[in-house]
């Protein structure tokens, strides 16, 4: 079982504030690191797939970075809005399989 | 926009009964997956399927579980004799290559 850890487990953010959280993963047999957003009563939705050390990806106010040598990725939300409230999952891919972390649940307060 | 569809959305069954969860992946995708999430726990990998055979399976995916792609369209997960601990949300997912997974909306399985 691959150990994919996300921290913190949950966080509360005031609307307009920026925040970030971490995914750590094994640094060996790395193929790709995925980020998904999972809103209540919906299915997980893909945000980013990153494969190269130093990769940075951006989608609107959300961005992510990747460090494969030390085995971590950060997800950043700039100027949080209530619609950003969701659980953010990262997943480590070594070949066919993706192993998910437990997620970071973000609640944005108006 | 193409999507992964799963049926039924909810399934209630008695312990020991067989259940079949159905999924229609996106048509040009090549890799298919089943994941599940027990309430309050992380999303767990069950099985991956490629080129008409299982490419990888987890410890959870024991002899009680099987998958099939009978007609090039549907992708099914069968649990032969359900246990209480099989109660979970089961997600089907597919992808074209090594890119993002596209998830279905899930089947909530309740074993009584």
XYZ file of N, CA, C and O in Angstrom:
888
model
N 0.856 -1.189 0.000
C 0.000 0.000 0.000
C 0.888 1.234 0.000
O 1.768 1.371 0.829
N 0.686 2.109 -0.972
C 1.499 3.317 -1.055
C 0.973 4.351 -0.083
O -0.222 4.573 0.015
N 1.916 5.009 0.616
C 1.536 5.952 1.649
C 1.475 7.354 1.069
O 2.505 7.980 0.849
N 0.272 7.822 0.830
C 0.062 9.183 0.344
C -0.607 9.947 1.476
O -1.687 9.573 1.918
N 0.062 10.961 1.964
C -0.418 11.700 3.122
C -0.794 13.116 2.736
O -0.046 13.769 2.000
N -1.901 13.583 3.248
C -2.306 14.964 3.012
C -2.493 15.670 4.347
O -3.025 15.095 5.289
N -2.036 16.911 4.393
C -2.235 17.690 5.613
C -2.469 19.161 5.267
O -1.948 19.655 4.261
N -3.291 19.863 6.068
C -4.028 19.277 7.181
C -5.234 18.478 6.684
O -5.541 18.506 5.498
N -5.898 17.812 7.587
C -7.085 17.043 7.219
C -8.224 17.986 6.834
O -9.020 17.691 5.948
N -8.307 19.113 7.534
C -9.330 20.094 7.206
C -8.832 21.486 7.563
O -7.928 21.634 8.396
N -9.400 22.475 6.922
C -9.076 23.838 7.279
C -10.236 24.764 6.925
O -11.021 24.480 6.014
N -10.327 25.826 7.707
C -11.346 26.846 7.486
C -10.648 28.129 7.068
O -9.658 28.537 7.674
N -11.183 28.734 6.022
C -10.566 29.929 5.457
C -11.611 31.031 5.345
O -12.773 30.744 4.978
N -11.223 32.232 5.649
C -12.117 33.366 5.465
C -12.138 33.738 3.982
O -11.089 33.697 3.301
N -13.308 34.066 3.488
C -13.435 34.476 2.088
C -12.434 35.585 1.773
O -12.303 36.552 2.535
N -11.739 35.419 0.677
C -10.746 36.410 0.266
C -9.331 36.075 0.691
O -8.362 36.576 0.095
N -9.198 35.200 1.707
C -7.864 34.801 2.147
C -7.293 33.737 1.214
O -8.038 33.026 0.535
N -5.994 33.620 1.220
C -5.329 32.560 0.457
C -4.910 31.442 1.398
O -4.725 31.668 2.599
N -4.773 30.265 0.854
C -4.410 29.121 1.671
C -3.611 28.117 0.853
O -3.575 28.198 -0.390
N -2.967 27.188 1.534
C -2.285 26.107 0.824
C -2.246 24.883 1.714
O -2.381 24.969 2.940
N -2.059 23.741 1.113
C -1.970 22.490 1.849
C -1.111 21.508 1.066
O -0.775 21.743 -0.096
N -0.773 20.411 1.738
C 0.324 19.558 1.268
C -0.113 18.146 0.954
O -1.020 17.600 1.586
N 0.555 17.570 -0.003
C 0.457 16.141 -0.283
C 1.867 15.589 -0.283
O 2.747 16.126 -0.973
N 2.106 14.525 0.491
C 3.419 13.875 0.438
C 3.246 12.449 -0.055
O 2.236 11.799 0.211
N 4.242 11.987 -0.781
C 4.121 10.705 -1.471
C 5.492 10.071 -1.583
O 6.522 10.731 -1.390
N 5.536 8.770 -1.910
C 6.837 8.117 -2.067
C 7.613 8.750 -3.222
O 7.031 9.065 -4.259
N 8.902 8.934 -3.042
C 9.692 9.557 -4.109
C 10.244 8.523 -5.098
O 10.837 8.892 -6.113
N 10.017 7.245 -4.818
C 10.491 6.214 -5.750
C 9.347 5.754 -6.646
O 8.175 5.843 -6.278
N 9.691 5.241 -7.824
C 8.698 4.748 -8.798
C 7.640 5.788 -9.134
O 6.487 5.450 -9.380
N 8.039 7.032 -9.170
C 7.085 8.106 -9.429
C 6.772 8.162 -10.918
O 7.672 8.121 -11.759
N 5.470 8.287 -11.218
C 5.080 8.536 -12.608
C 4.360 9.870 -12.732
O 4.673 10.669 -13.594
N 3.376 10.103 -11.861
C 2.617 11.351 -11.933
C 1.946 11.626 -10.594
O 1.729 10.721 -9.786
N 1.622 12.877 -10.382
C 0.877 13.291 -9.195
C -0.365 14.025 -9.673
O -0.277 14.954 -10.485
N -1.512 13.587 -9.192
C -2.803 14.158 -9.602
C -3.411 14.934 -8.448
O -3.256 14.551 -7.279
N -4.159 15.963 -8.785
C -5.013 16.657 -7.819
C -6.445 16.631 -8.337
O -6.695 16.871 -9.530
N -7.374 16.336 -7.412
C -8.795 16.314 -7.739
C -9.548 17.156 -6.720
O -9.173 17.211 -5.549
N -10.648 17.742 -7.177
C -11.540 18.443 -6.266
C -12.823 17.637 -6.151
O -13.389 17.204 -7.168
N -13.292 17.456 -4.921
C -14.469 16.631 -4.681
C -15.462 17.434 -3.869
O -15.283 17.632 -2.670
N -16.503 17.863 -4.539
C -17.562 18.597 -3.859
C -18.613 17.616 -3.353
O -18.839 16.560 -3.970
N -19.255 17.992 -2.280
C -20.269 17.144 -1.665
C -21.320 16.756 -2.690
O -21.781 17.597 -3.478
N -21.687 15.477 -2.683
C -22.732 14.919 -3.556
C -22.350 14.914 -5.043
O -23.199 14.694 -5.903
N -21.073 15.134 -5.323
C -20.602 15.021 -6.707
C -19.452 14.018 -6.763
O -18.989 13.531 -5.738
N -18.973 13.718 -7.964
C -17.818 12.831 -8.084
C -16.544 13.671 -8.183
O -16.589 14.849 -8.547
N -15.400 13.074 -7.846
C -14.135 13.830 -7.940
C -13.907 14.354 -9.351
O -14.179 13.670 -10.338
N -13.370 15.577 -9.406
C -13.141 16.234 -10.685
C -11.660 16.576 -10.793
O -11.077 17.121 -9.859
N -11.066 16.271 -11.924
C -9.626 16.473 -12.088
C -9.260 17.954 -12.097
O -9.939 18.770 -12.729
N -8.200 18.284 -11.383
C -7.628 19.632 -11.423
C -6.330 19.633 -12.224
O -6.194 20.369 -13.188
N -5.376 18.838 -11.776
C -4.047 18.858 -12.403
C -3.457 17.450 -12.448
O -3.735 16.637 -11.580
N -2.608 17.236 -13.442
C -1.714 16.086 -13.473
C -0.315 16.638 -13.689
O -0.090 17.404 -14.635
N 0.602 16.288 -12.806
C 1.971 16.794 -12.913
C 2.935 15.628 -12.949
O 2.759 14.650 -12.202
N 3.931 15.733 -13.804
C 4.840 14.612 -13.975
C 6.307 14.969 -13.732
O 7.100 14.089 -13.394
N 6.674 16.228 -13.925
C 8.095 16.580 -13.853
C 8.418 17.337 -12.577
O 7.647 18.200 -12.138
N 9.576 17.041 -12.009
C 10.021 17.767 -10.832
C 10.074 19.262 -11.147
O 10.606 19.659 -12.184
N 9.488 20.065 -10.282
C 9.465 21.502 -10.512
C 8.252 21.989 -11.272
O 8.065 23.186 -11.451
N 7.416 21.041 -11.724
C 6.182 21.428 -12.428
C 5.366 22.393 -11.583
O 5.269 22.241 -10.367
N 4.785 23.376 -12.257
C 3.787 24.239 -11.631
C 2.618 24.309 -12.586
O 2.801 24.519 -13.785
N 1.411 24.124 -12.034
C 0.222 24.195 -12.881
C -0.737 25.199 -12.244
O -0.756 25.368 -11.029
N -1.545 25.839 -13.094
C -2.477 26.850 -12.603
C -3.801 26.718 -13.325
O -3.850 26.478 -14.546
N -4.882 26.888 -12.543
C -6.226 26.869 -13.112
C -7.030 27.912 -12.355
O -7.483 27.677 -11.238
N -7.137 29.100 -12.960
C -7.840 30.179 -12.265
C -7.071 30.593 -11.023
O -5.888 30.925 -11.086
N -7.745 30.516 -9.873
C -7.100 30.935 -8.612
C -6.391 29.772 -7.912
O -5.826 29.944 -6.843
N -6.441 28.604 -8.519
C -5.835 27.419 -7.905
C -4.561 27.059 -8.661
O -4.547 27.073 -9.901
N -3.513 26.777 -7.903
C -2.254 26.381 -8.523
C -1.625 25.265 -7.696
O -1.996 25.037 -6.537
N -0.678 24.563 -8.307
C -0.009 23.451 -7.626
C 1.439 23.394 -8.053
O 1.791 23.785 -9.170
N 2.268 22.913 -7.119
C 3.686 22.716 -7.415
C 4.059 21.281 -7.085
O 3.356 20.593 -6.337
N 5.171 20.849 -7.640
C 5.578 19.452 -7.481
C 7.074 19.362 -7.203
O 7.890 19.964 -7.919
N 7.420 18.601 -6.159
C 8.820 18.273 -5.875
C 8.905 16.757 -5.770
O 8.517 16.169 -4.768
N 9.393 16.131 -6.836
C 9.440 14.663 -6.856
C 10.631 14.125 -6.071
O 10.597 12.989 -5.612
N 11.668 14.930 -5.915
C 12.866 14.435 -5.217
C 12.599 14.258 -3.729
O 13.071 13.299 -3.117
N 11.845 15.192 -3.180
C 11.530 15.082 -1.746
C 10.129 14.534 -1.513
O 9.746 14.287 -0.379
N 9.373 14.364 -2.570
C 8.076 13.701 -2.479
C 6.971 14.555 -1.863
O 6.302 14.115 -0.926
N 6.799 15.767 -2.397
C 5.653 16.542 -1.927
C 5.128 17.455 -3.033
O 5.820 17.788 -3.994
N 3.862 17.822 -2.853
C 3.198 18.768 -3.742
C 2.361 19.706 -2.886
O 1.776 19.286 -1.879
N 2.315 20.956 -3.275
C 1.473 21.937 -2.612
C 0.344 22.347 -3.547
O 0.548 22.502 -4.747
N -0.829 22.538 -2.954
C -1.942 23.144 -3.696
C -2.236 24.478 -3.032
O -2.338 24.567 -1.807
N -2.364 25.514 -3.865
C -2.608 26.867 -3.372
C -3.963 27.352 -3.887
O -4.311 27.126 -5.049
N -4.701 28.014 -3.020
C -5.922 28.687 -3.435
C -5.745 30.161 -3.083
O -5.562 30.512 -1.910
N -5.825 31.003 -4.098
C -5.626 32.431 -3.904
C -6.981 33.115 -3.813
O -7.851 32.861 -4.654
N -7.177 33.966 -2.822
C -8.436 34.701 -2.707
C -9.642 33.769 -2.647
O -10.535 33.823 -3.487
N -9.663 32.912 -1.624
C -10.687 31.860 -1.526
C -12.111 32.407 -1.640
O -12.424 33.466 -1.089
N -12.941 31.642 -2.325
C -14.357 31.963 -2.478
C -15.186 30.797 -1.933
O -14.712 29.661 -1.897
N -16.438 31.063 -1.555
C -17.267 29.968 -1.023
C -17.351 28.758 -1.951
O -17.407 27.622 -1.471
N -17.316 28.993 -3.248
C -17.396 27.864 -4.185
C -16.132 27.002 -4.194
O -16.115 25.934 -4.827
N -15.075 27.443 -3.511
C -13.871 26.623 -3.387
C -14.021 25.566 -2.293
O -13.154 24.701 -2.144
N -15.080 25.667 -1.522
C -15.304 24.682 -0.453
C -15.475 23.295 -1.065
O -16.372 23.070 -1.888
N -14.610 22.379 -0.669
C -14.593 21.027 -1.230
C -13.504 20.235 -0.515
O -12.725 20.796 0.265
N -13.460 18.959 -0.824
C -12.314 18.144 -0.397
C -11.360 18.020 -1.571
O -11.780 17.708 -2.687
N -10.096 18.289 -1.318
C -9.074 18.241 -2.354
C -8.245 16.981 -2.140
O -7.638 16.784 -1.094
N -8.273 16.133 -3.166
C -7.575 14.856 -3.091
C -6.331 14.895 -3.960
O -6.387 15.383 -5.093
N -5.237 14.361 -3.444
C -4.095 14.128 -4.316
C -3.968 12.626 -4.520
O -4.446 11.825 -3.708
N -3.359 12.244 -5.623
C -3.187 10.834 -5.944
C -1.833 10.629 -6.603
O -1.454 11.364 -7.521
N -1.150 9.627 -6.127
C 0.181 9.265 -6.641
C 0.005 8.142 -7.655
O -0.694 7.158 -7.397
N 0.649 8.296 -8.796
C 0.558 7.274 -9.840
C 1.931 6.683 -10.083
O 2.886 7.417 -10.364
N 2.021 5.332 -9.976
C 3.297 4.707 -10.319
C 3.227 3.964 -11.657
O 4.235 3.708 -12.247
N 2.065 3.642 -12.104
C 1.911 3.008 -13.418
C 0.426 2.996 -13.753
O -0.126 4.027 -14.081
N -0.197 1.864 -13.603
C -1.627 1.809 -13.912
C -2.478 2.406 -12.818
O -3.563 2.884 -13.048
N -1.944 2.338 -11.583
C -2.799 2.593 -10.427
C -2.554 3.968 -9.833
O -1.428 4.440 -9.799
N -3.630 4.594 -9.379
C -3.509 5.812 -8.591
C -3.852 5.492 -7.147
O -4.872 4.856 -6.868
N -2.996 5.940 -6.239
C -3.259 5.777 -4.811
C -3.567 7.149 -4.236
O -2.767 8.079 -4.371
N -4.731 7.243 -3.591
C -5.211 8.529 -3.114
C -4.822 8.801 -1.667
O -4.759 7.891 -0.840
N -4.616 10.078 -1.361
C -4.541 10.526 0.016
C -5.941 10.645 0.593
O -6.934 10.462 -0.115
N -6.008 10.952 1.879
C -7.310 11.039 2.557
C -8.026 12.356 2.261
O -9.205 12.491 2.539
N -7.293 13.308 1.703
C -7.935 14.568 1.323
C -7.772 15.665 2.356
O -7.557 15.414 3.544
N -7.853 16.889 1.893
C -7.932 18.068 2.753
C -9.273 18.728 2.468
O -9.555 19.078 1.307
N -10.094 18.851 3.500
C -11.409 19.462 3.327
C -11.310 20.950 3.631
O -10.942 21.341 4.744
N -11.627 21.754 2.649
C -11.549 23.209 2.772
C -12.952 23.778 2.907
O -13.833 23.458 2.096
N -13.151 24.592 3.930
C -14.422 25.291 4.117
C -14.135 26.780 4.079
O -13.336 27.283 4.884
N -14.754 27.476 3.136
C -14.543 28.914 2.994
C -15.740 29.620 3.612
O -16.884 29.416 3.198
N -15.451 30.465 4.599
C -16.508 31.200 5.316
C -16.684 32.575 4.697
O -15.719 33.304 4.483
N -17.938 32.898 4.456
C -18.235 34.217 3.856
C -18.071 35.337 4.873
O -18.183 35.097 6.085
N -20.754 16.901 -23.257
C -19.439 16.465 -22.781
C -19.529 15.007 -22.341
O -20.427 14.620 -21.618
N -18.586 14.173 -22.816
C -18.664 12.754 -22.432
C -18.485 12.584 -20.928
O -17.740 13.346 -20.292
N -19.155 11.566 -20.385
C -19.043 11.329 -18.962
C -19.134 9.838 -18.677
O -19.628 9.052 -19.489
N -18.656 9.475 -17.501
C -18.761 8.105 -17.013
C -20.096 7.990 -16.286
O -20.402 8.823 -15.425
N -20.879 7.002 -16.650
C -22.184 6.841 -15.997
C -22.200 5.556 -15.189
O -21.647 4.531 -15.612
N -22.827 5.629 -14.023
C -22.930 4.477 -13.145
C -24.380 4.230 -12.761
O -25.129 5.179 -12.514
N -24.733 2.963 -12.713
C -26.067 2.577 -12.245
C -25.962 1.339 -11.364
O -25.079 0.502 -11.567
N -26.834 1.206 -10.362
C -27.767 2.244 -9.900
C -27.035 3.280 -9.061
O -25.880 3.091 -8.731
N -27.703 4.338 -8.677
C -27.083 5.321 -7.801
C -27.080 4.826 -6.358
O -26.192 5.174 -5.579
N -28.096 4.040 -6.012
C -28.166 3.437 -4.677
C -28.541 1.973 -4.828
O -29.381 1.632 -5.658
N -27.932 1.133 -4.000
C -28.250 -0.288 -4.013
C -28.273 -0.767 -2.564
O -27.287 -0.586 -1.832
N -29.414 -1.337 -2.190
C -29.522 -1.915 -0.846
C -29.643 -3.420 -1.026
O -30.430 -3.897 -1.859
N -28.870 -4.165 -0.256
C -28.894 -5.613 -0.406
C -28.734 -6.269 0.955
O -28.295 -5.654 1.927
N -29.116 -7.528 0.999
C -28.949 -8.310 2.222
C -27.569 -8.955 2.212
O -27.053 -9.360 1.155
N -26.993 -9.100 3.380
C -25.696 -9.771 3.530
C -25.765 -11.157 2.873
O -26.760 -11.874 3.026
N -24.725 -11.476 2.126
C -24.682 -12.772 1.463
C -25.221 -12.769 0.041
O -25.014 -13.734 -0.708
N -25.900 -11.712 -0.343
C -26.432 -11.610 -1.697
C -25.364 -11.108 -2.658
O -24.413 -10.433 -2.280
N -25.582 -11.426 -3.923
C -24.693 -10.946 -4.975
C -25.188 -9.598 -5.481
O -26.409 -9.378 -5.579
N -24.262 -8.701 -5.765
C -24.631 -7.430 -6.393
C -23.747 -7.187 -7.606
O -22.590 -7.625 -7.638
N -24.307 -6.519 -8.585
C -23.541 -6.101 -9.757
C -23.699 -4.593 -9.898
O -24.818 -4.082 -9.998
N -22.575 -3.920 -9.886
C -22.557 -2.474 -10.083
C -22.110 -2.213 -11.521
O -21.132 -2.791 -11.986
N -22.838 -1.329 -12.176
C -22.603 -1.129 -13.600
C -22.021 0.242 -13.896
O -22.355 1.230 -13.244
N -21.200 0.270 -14.918
C -20.525 1.502 -15.301
C -20.415 1.512 -16.816
O -20.181 0.468 -17.441
N -20.608 2.685 -17.404
C -20.305 2.877 -18.818
C -19.216 3.933 -18.888
O -19.475 5.119 -18.671
N -17.970 3.512 -19.138
C -16.865 4.478 -19.226
C -16.996 5.350 -20.476
O -17.821 5.078 -21.357
N -16.173 6.355 -20.551
C -16.119 7.202 -21.736
C -15.608 6.361 -22.902
O -14.651 5.592 -22.752
N -16.223 6.525 -24.075
C -16.108 5.533 -25.140
C -14.694 5.314 -25.669
O -14.341 4.204 -26.030
N -13.848 6.312 -25.738
C -12.517 6.092 -26.300
C -11.453 5.872 -25.227
O -10.258 5.853 -25.543
N -11.891 5.682 -23.986
C -10.930 5.450 -22.923
C -10.465 4.002 -22.935
O -11.196 3.092 -23.386
N -9.264 3.791 -22.411
C -8.644 2.471 -22.486
C -8.402 1.839 -21.113
O -8.235 0.622 -21.017
N -8.373 2.675 -20.078
C -8.062 2.175 -18.737
C -9.292 2.376 -17.861
O -9.887 3.459 -17.868
N -9.638 1.365 -17.106
C -10.855 1.403 -16.313
C -10.532 1.004 -14.886
O -9.661 0.165 -14.638
N -11.268 1.603 -13.958
C -10.949 1.448 -12.535
C -12.225 1.362 -11.701
O -13.252 1.921 -12.066
N -12.105 0.670 -10.601
C -13.081 0.750 -9.532
C -12.372 1.200 -8.264
O -11.303 0.665 -7.910
N -12.970 2.184 -7.600
C -12.539 2.666 -6.297
C -13.740 2.623 -5.369
O -14.888 2.581 -5.821
N -13.455 2.647 -4.086
C -14.580 2.768 -3.158
C -14.174 3.679 -2.001
O -12.983 3.886 -1.701
N -15.192 4.238 -1.358
C -14.955 5.035 -0.169
C -15.945 4.610 0.902
O -17.164 4.794 0.731
N -15.426 4.030 1.964
C -16.237 3.761 3.139
C -16.401 5.083 3.880
O -15.469 5.883 3.952
N -17.585 5.296 4.414
C -17.917 6.568 5.052
C -16.844 6.986 6.056
O -16.492 6.230 6.960
N -16.310 8.200 5.836
C -15.328 8.737 6.776
C -13.903 8.295 6.518
O -12.988 8.716 7.224
N -13.703 7.453 5.495
C -12.355 6.958 5.208
C -11.897 7.447 3.842
O -12.635 8.105 3.114
N -10.643 7.142 3.504
C -10.120 7.638 2.239
C -10.619 6.804 1.069
O -11.109 5.689 1.225
N -10.486 7.365 -0.111
C -10.824 6.644 -1.331
C -9.811 5.504 -1.514
O -8.602 5.727 -1.483
N -10.322 4.273 -1.730
C -9.453 3.099 -1.819
C -9.506 2.498 -3.217
O -10.585 2.303 -3.784
N -8.353 2.157 -3.733
C -8.249 1.482 -5.021
C -8.711 0.030 -4.886
O -8.332 -0.669 -3.946
N -9.516 -0.410 -5.846
C -9.912 -1.813 -5.890
C -9.197 -2.545 -7.026
O -8.526 -3.542 -6.811
N -9.375 -2.029 -8.251
C -8.892 -2.781 -9.406
C -8.719 -1.855 -10.602
O -9.428 -0.858 -10.734
N -7.732 -2.186 -11.428
C -7.591 -1.509 -12.721
C -7.687 -2.547 -13.832
O -7.342 -3.721 -13.640
N -8.148 -2.109 -14.989
C -8.490 -3.033 -16.082
C -8.023 -2.400 -17.371
O -8.333 -1.245 -17.657
N -7.260 -3.155 -18.147
C -6.732 -2.625 -19.399
C -6.586 -3.780 -20.375
O -6.166 -4.881 -19.987
N -6.947 -3.544 -21.604
C -6.768 -4.553 -22.650
C -7.480 -5.857 -22.293
O -6.934 -6.943 -22.464
N -8.690 -5.686 -21.746
C -9.560 -6.818 -21.418
C -9.043 -7.732 -20.324
O -9.439 -8.912 -20.263
N -8.193 -7.189 -19.473
C -7.783 -7.997 -18.334
C -7.419 -7.090 -17.165
O -7.145 -5.901 -17.336
N -7.423 -7.678 -15.985
C -7.042 -6.939 -14.788
C -5.555 -6.645 -14.851
O -4.739 -7.546 -15.078
N -5.197 -5.360 -14.686
C -3.782 -4.999 -14.688
C -3.230 -4.913 -13.277
O -2.055 -5.187 -13.047
N -4.069 -4.554 -12.345
C -3.645 -4.527 -10.951
C -4.872 -4.599 -10.050
O -5.936 -4.121 -10.432
N -4.709 -5.198 -8.893
C -5.803 -5.235 -7.923
C -5.239 -5.090 -6.530
O -4.078 -5.416 -6.274
N -6.071 -4.598 -5.632
C -5.631 -4.388 -4.257
C -5.979 -5.617 -3.417
O -6.671 -6.539 -3.868
N -5.535 -5.558 -2.169
C -5.838 -6.645 -1.223
C -7.338 -6.744 -0.964
O -7.840 -7.795 -0.600
N -8.037 -5.621 -1.118
C -9.482 -5.625 -0.895
C -10.165 -6.505 -1.934
O -11.158 -7.183 -1.659
N -9.629 -6.512 -3.123
C -10.238 -7.195 -4.273
C -9.930 -8.673 -4.178
O -9.049 -9.209 -4.864
N -10.674 -9.372 -3.292
C -10.424 -10.799 -3.100
C -11.337 -11.621 -4.025
O -11.939 -11.081 -4.964
N -11.441 -12.905 -3.743
C -12.191 -13.812 -4.624
C -13.687 -13.491 -4.698
O -14.389 -14.014 -5.563
N -14.155 -12.672 -3.788
C -15.569 -12.298 -3.813
C -15.859 -11.224 -4.868
O -17.019 -10.984 -5.194
N -14.811 -10.607 -5.367
C -14.963 -9.528 -6.343
C -14.564 -10.009 -7.734
O -13.635 -10.812 -7.882
N -15.253 -9.500 -8.725
C -14.832 -9.746 -10.098
C -15.257 -8.560 -10.956
O -16.161 -7.805 -10.585
N -14.560 -8.386 -12.066
C -14.916 -7.329 -13.013
C -15.041 -7.940 -14.397
O -14.413 -8.954 -14.720
N -15.863 -7.275 -15.205
C -16.069 -7.733 -16.583
C -16.288 -6.539 -17.478
O -16.856 -5.525 -17.049
N -15.886 -6.688 -18.710
C -16.231 -5.717 -19.743
C -16.835 -6.548 -20.870
O -16.173 -6.868 -21.848
N -18.100 -6.895 -20.709
C -18.677 -7.944 -21.558
C -18.903 -7.558 -23.014
O -18.880 -8.418 -23.887
N -19.113 -6.276 -23.276
C -19.556 -5.904 -24.611
C -18.819 -4.702 -25.173
O -19.310 -4.072 -26.095
N -17.690 -4.362 -24.638
C -16.929 -3.212 -25.123
C -17.491 -1.884 -24.701
O -16.969 -0.833 -25.084
N -18.570 -1.908 -23.921
C -19.197 -0.666 -23.492
C -19.316 -0.629 -21.973
O -18.828 0.286 -21.326
N -19.960 -1.650 -21.407
C -20.152 -1.687 -19.968
C -18.916 -2.225 -19.260
O -18.151 -3.028 -19.803
N -18.770 -1.789 -18.011
C -17.688 -2.277 -17.155
C -18.339 -2.539 -15.803
O -18.822 -1.613 -15.163
N -18.395 -3.814 -15.410
C -19.172 -4.145 -14.215
C -18.281 -4.649 -13.093
O -17.231 -5.265 -13.332
N -18.729 -4.381 -11.876
C -18.104 -4.911 -10.665
C -19.126 -5.815 -9.995
O -20.244 -5.381 -9.710
N -18.745 -7.068 -9.771
C -19.637 -8.012 -9.105
C -19.052 -8.362 -7.751
O -17.851 -8.633 -7.632
N -19.919 -8.319 -6.761
C -19.545 -8.823 -5.437
C -20.411 -10.055 -5.202
O -21.647 -9.961 -5.159
N -19.784 -11.203 -5.059
C -20.519 -12.475 -5.057
C -21.366 -12.673 -3.816
O -22.511 -13.054 -3.896
N -20.820 -12.425 -2.685
C -21.524 -12.645 -1.423
C -21.197 -11.468 -0.516
O -20.150 -11.442 0.144
N -22.089 -10.498 -0.501
C -21.770 -9.239 0.167
C -21.665 -9.395 1.674
O -22.372 -10.217 2.295
N -20.769 -8.578 2.242
C -20.616 -8.526 3.696
C -20.982 -7.117 4.161
O -21.006 -6.174 3.358
N -21.228 -6.993 5.441
C -21.571 -5.684 5.988
C -20.491 -4.648 5.668
O -20.794 -3.497 5.336
N -19.232 -5.086 5.740
C -18.125 -4.150 5.526
C -17.931 -3.754 4.058
O -17.069 -2.939 3.747
N -18.739 -4.323 3.172
C -18.701 -3.889 1.770
C -19.527 -2.621 1.548
O -19.507 -2.050 0.450
N -20.255 -2.208 2.558
C -21.055 -0.976 2.435
C -20.125 0.200 2.200
O -19.213 0.464 2.992
N -20.334 0.892 1.103
C -19.445 1.985 0.711
C -20.022 2.663 -0.524
O -20.978 2.175 -1.134
N -19.401 3.772 -0.901
C -19.675 4.393 -2.190
C -18.656 3.836 -3.168
O -17.447 3.920 -2.920
N -19.131 3.248 -4.246
C -18.254 2.656 -5.246
C -18.203 3.566 -6.462
O -19.239 3.911 -7.045
N -16.988 3.939 -6.842
C -16.779 4.814 -7.986
C -16.102 4.038 -9.115
O -15.103 3.356 -8.902
N -16.643 4.212 -10.289
C -15.993 3.755 -11.505
C -15.256 4.944 -12.106
O -15.705 6.096 -11.972
N -14.128 4.698 -12.738
C -13.377 5.773 -13.381
C -12.723 5.224 -14.636
O -12.462 4.019 -14.747
N -12.458 6.134 -15.570
C -11.751 5.712 -16.777
C -10.812 6.815 -17.216
O -10.962 7.981 -16.812
N -9.837 6.441 -18.036
C -8.971 7.437 -18.633
C -8.411 6.909 -19.940
O -8.363 5.702 -20.170
N -7.970 7.869 -20.749
C -7.485 7.521 -22.076
C -6.113 6.883 -21.984
O -5.865 5.797 -22.478
N -5.193 7.571 -21.350
C -3.822 7.085 -21.216
C -3.397 7.251 -19.781
O -4.029 6.719 -18.873
N -2.349 8.025 -19.570
C -1.858 8.251 -18.223
C -2.298 9.592 -17.668
O -1.708 10.105 -16.730
N -3.331 10.177 -18.243
C -3.850 11.462 -17.780
C -4.831 11.312 -16.644
O -4.856 10.304 -15.934
N -5.650 12.324 -16.476
C -6.592 12.359 -15.353
C -7.636 11.272 -15.453
O -8.038 10.856 -16.546
N -8.092 10.867 -14.280
C -9.238 9.965 -14.219
C -10.527 10.766 -14.370
O -10.636 11.892 -13.877
N -11.489 10.179 -15.038
C -12.845 10.718 -15.089
C -13.717 9.772 -14.274
O -13.795 8.578 -14.583
N -14.348 10.326 -13.248
C -15.129 9.509 -12.329
C -16.611 9.537 -12.680
O -17.138 10.562 -13.122
N -17.275 8.426 -12.413
C -18.721 8.414 -12.409
C -19.239 9.017 -11.110
O -18.462 9.359 -10.216
N -20.548 9.118 -11.010
C -21.150 9.758 -9.838
C -21.302 8.802 -8.664
O -21.739 9.206 -7.595
N -20.959 7.529 -8.869
C -20.904 6.593 -7.763
C -22.178 5.808 -7.543
O -23.275 6.215 -7.930
N -22.015 4.637 -6.930
C -23.130 3.815 -6.457
C -22.961 3.640 -4.961
O -21.919 3.137 -4.506
N -23.965 4.084 -4.215
C -23.933 3.896 -2.764
C -24.482 2.510 -2.458
O -25.662 2.239 -2.671
N -23.623 1.619 -1.988
C -24.035 0.257 -1.657
C -24.230 0.136 -0.153
O -23.337 0.475 0.620
N -25.413 -0.303 0.226
C -25.698 -0.548 1.641
C -26.006 -2.024 1.826
O -26.936 -2.550 1.209
N -25.236 -2.688 2.659
C -25.433 -4.108 2.939
C -26.031 -4.231 4.344
O -25.455 -3.737 5.315
N -27.205 -4.861 4.396
C -27.919 -4.951 5.677
C -27.783 -6.334 6.305
O -27.585 -7.326 5.599
